PDB file of C-alpha atoms in Angstrom:
ATOM      1  CA  VAL A  18     -31.894  10.987  45.019  1.00 95.00           C
ATOM      2  CA  VAL A  19     -32.703   8.382  42.352  1.00 95.00           C
ATOM      3  CA  ASP A  20     -30.832   5.399  40.541  1.00 95.00           C
ATOM      4  CA  SER A  21     -29.548   6.941  36.872  1.00 92.00           C
ATOM      5  CA  VAL A  22     -30.523   3.048  35.655  1.00 95.00           C
ATOM      6  CA  SER A  23     -33.673   2.316  37.318  1.00 96.00           C
ATOM      7  CA  GLY A  24     -35.175   5.534  38.066  1.00 95.00           C
ATOM      8  CA  ARG A  25     -36.010   4.604  41.329  1.00 96.00           C
ATOM      9  CA  GLY A  26     -35.223   6.374  44.396  1.00 97.00           C
ATOM     10  CA  ILE A  27     -32.378   5.302  46.421  1.00 97.00           C
ATOM     11  CA  SER A  28     -33.398   4.743  50.137  1.00 96.00           C
ATOM     12  CA  ARG A  29     -30.847   5.805  53.063  1.00 96.00           C
ATOM     13  CA  ALA A  30     -29.018   8.004  50.332  1.00 97.00           C
ATOM     14  CA  ALA A  31     -27.010  10.238  52.265  1.00 97.00           C
ATOM     15  CA  VAL A  32     -26.800  14.085  50.559  1.00 95.00           C
ATOM     16  CA  THR A  33     -24.174  16.704  51.777  1.00 93.00           C
ATOM     17  CA  PHE A  34     -24.259  20.416  51.070  1.00 89.00           C
ATOM     18  CA  GLU A  35     -21.713  22.975  52.005  1.00 88.00           C
ATOM     19  CA  THR A  36     -24.064  26.023  52.661  1.00 85.00           C
ATOM     20  CA  PHE A  37     -23.412  29.583  54.371  1.00 80.00           C
ATOM     21  CA  ALA A  38     -24.379  28.079  57.695  1.00 78.00           C
ATOM     22  CA  GLY A  39     -21.627  25.426  56.946  1.00 87.00           C
ATOM     23  CA  VAL A  40     -22.111  21.927  56.329  1.00 89.00           C
ATOM     24  CA  VAL A  41     -25.426  20.084  56.006  1.00 89.00           C
ATOM     25  CA  SER A  42     -26.346  16.891  56.014  1.00 92.00           C
ATOM     26  CA  ALA A  43     -29.519  14.727  55.282  1.00 94.00           C
ATOM     27  CA  THR A  44     -30.400  11.039  54.719  1.00 96.00           C
ATOM     28  CA  ALA A  45     -32.918  10.208  51.679  1.00 97.00           C
ATOM     29  CA  ASP A  46     -36.202   8.818  52.777  1.00 97.00           C
ATOM     30  CA  ALA A  47     -37.555   5.158  50.798  1.00 95.00           C
ATOM     31  CA  THR A  48     -38.640   7.193  47.928  1.00 96.00           C
ATOM     32  CA  GLY A  49     -35.252   9.129  47.863  1.00 96.00           C
ATOM     33  CA  GLY A  50     -36.592  12.333  49.317  1.00 96.00           C
ATOM     34  CA  PHE A  51     -34.981  14.403  51.520  1.00 93.00           C
ATOM     35  CA  ALA A  52     -35.294  17.572  53.487  1.00 91.00           C
ATOM     36  CA  LEU A  53     -33.049  20.472  54.034  1.00 84.00           C
ATOM     37  CA  LYS A  54     -34.293  22.413  57.198  1.00 80.00           C
ATOM     38  CA  ASP A  55     -33.582  25.559  59.153  1.00 75.00           C
ATOM     39  CA  LEU A  56     -31.920  27.059  56.084  1.00 76.00           C
ATOM     40  CA  ARG A  57     -32.370  30.936  54.811  1.00 74.00           C
ATOM     41  CA  GLU A  58     -31.271  32.598  52.243  1.00 72.00           C
ATOM     42  CA  GLY A  59     -27.908  31.909  50.041  1.00 79.00           C
ATOM     43  CA  SER A  60     -26.002  29.409  47.958  1.00 81.00           C
ATOM     44  CA  VAL A  61     -26.188  25.425  48.798  1.00 85.00           C
ATOM     45  CA  THR A  62     -23.683  23.440  47.208  1.00 87.00           C
ATOM     46  CA  LEU A  63     -23.849  19.591  47.016  1.00 89.00           C
ATOM     47  CA  VAL A  64     -20.486  17.805  47.758  1.00 92.00           C
ATOM     48  CA  GLU A  65     -21.191  14.432  48.331  1.00 94.00           C
ATOM     49  CA  VAL A  66     -24.223  12.188  47.569  1.00 95.00           C
ATOM     50  CA  SER A  67     -23.331   8.094  48.924  1.00 97.00           C
ATOM     51  CA  ALA A  68     -25.656   4.727  49.751  1.00 97.00           C
ATOM     52  CA  PRO A  69     -24.983   1.069  50.607  1.00 94.00           C
ATOM     53  CA  GLY A  70     -24.584  -0.547  47.108  1.00 94.00           C
ATOM     54  CA  TYR A  71     -23.494   2.691  45.050  1.00 96.00           C
ATOM     55  CA  GLN A  72     -20.083   4.289  44.136  1.00 95.00           C
ATOM     56  CA  PRO A  73     -20.221   7.855  46.172  1.00 95.00           C
ATOM     57  CA  PHE A  74     -20.637  11.075  43.934  1.00 92.00           C
ATOM     58  CA  ARG A  75     -17.764  13.461  45.657  1.00 91.00           C
ATOM     59  CA  PRO A  76     -16.762  16.349  43.118  1.00 88.00           C
ATOM     60  CA  GLU A  77     -13.670  18.217  43.359  1.00 82.00           C
ATOM     61  CA  TRP A  78     -14.242  20.802  46.490  1.00 74.00           C
ATOM     62  CA  GLY A  79     -15.758  24.062  45.119  1.00 70.00           C
ATOM     63  CA  ARG A  80     -16.115  22.062  41.393  1.00 77.00           C
ATOM     64  CA  ALA A  81     -19.765  20.660  42.205  1.00 77.00           C
ATOM     65  CA  PRO A  82     -21.731  20.610  39.515  1.00 76.00           C
ATOM     66  CA  LEU A  83     -25.309  21.527  41.456  1.00 77.00           C
ATOM     67  CA  VAL A  84     -25.725  24.906  43.241  1.00 74.00           C
ATOM     68  CA  LEU A  85     -28.698  26.181  44.500  1.00 73.00           C
ATOM     69  CA  SER A  86     -29.763  29.587  45.499  1.00 73.00           C
TER      70      SER A  86
END
């Protein structure tokens, strides 16, 4: 997770995805990196990104611009 202006990672950013197994969340480390563990094949849809000092990103449910397979 990176700041769109500075390009720097956003520490403690919370990311939430809708998966085939339900909702999965992760918290970014100091570099903005995170890992989704224990997922198997299927689609993963970004539903929210939030961090202290930033406006949250919450696309309308089912209309996220990021879907991973």
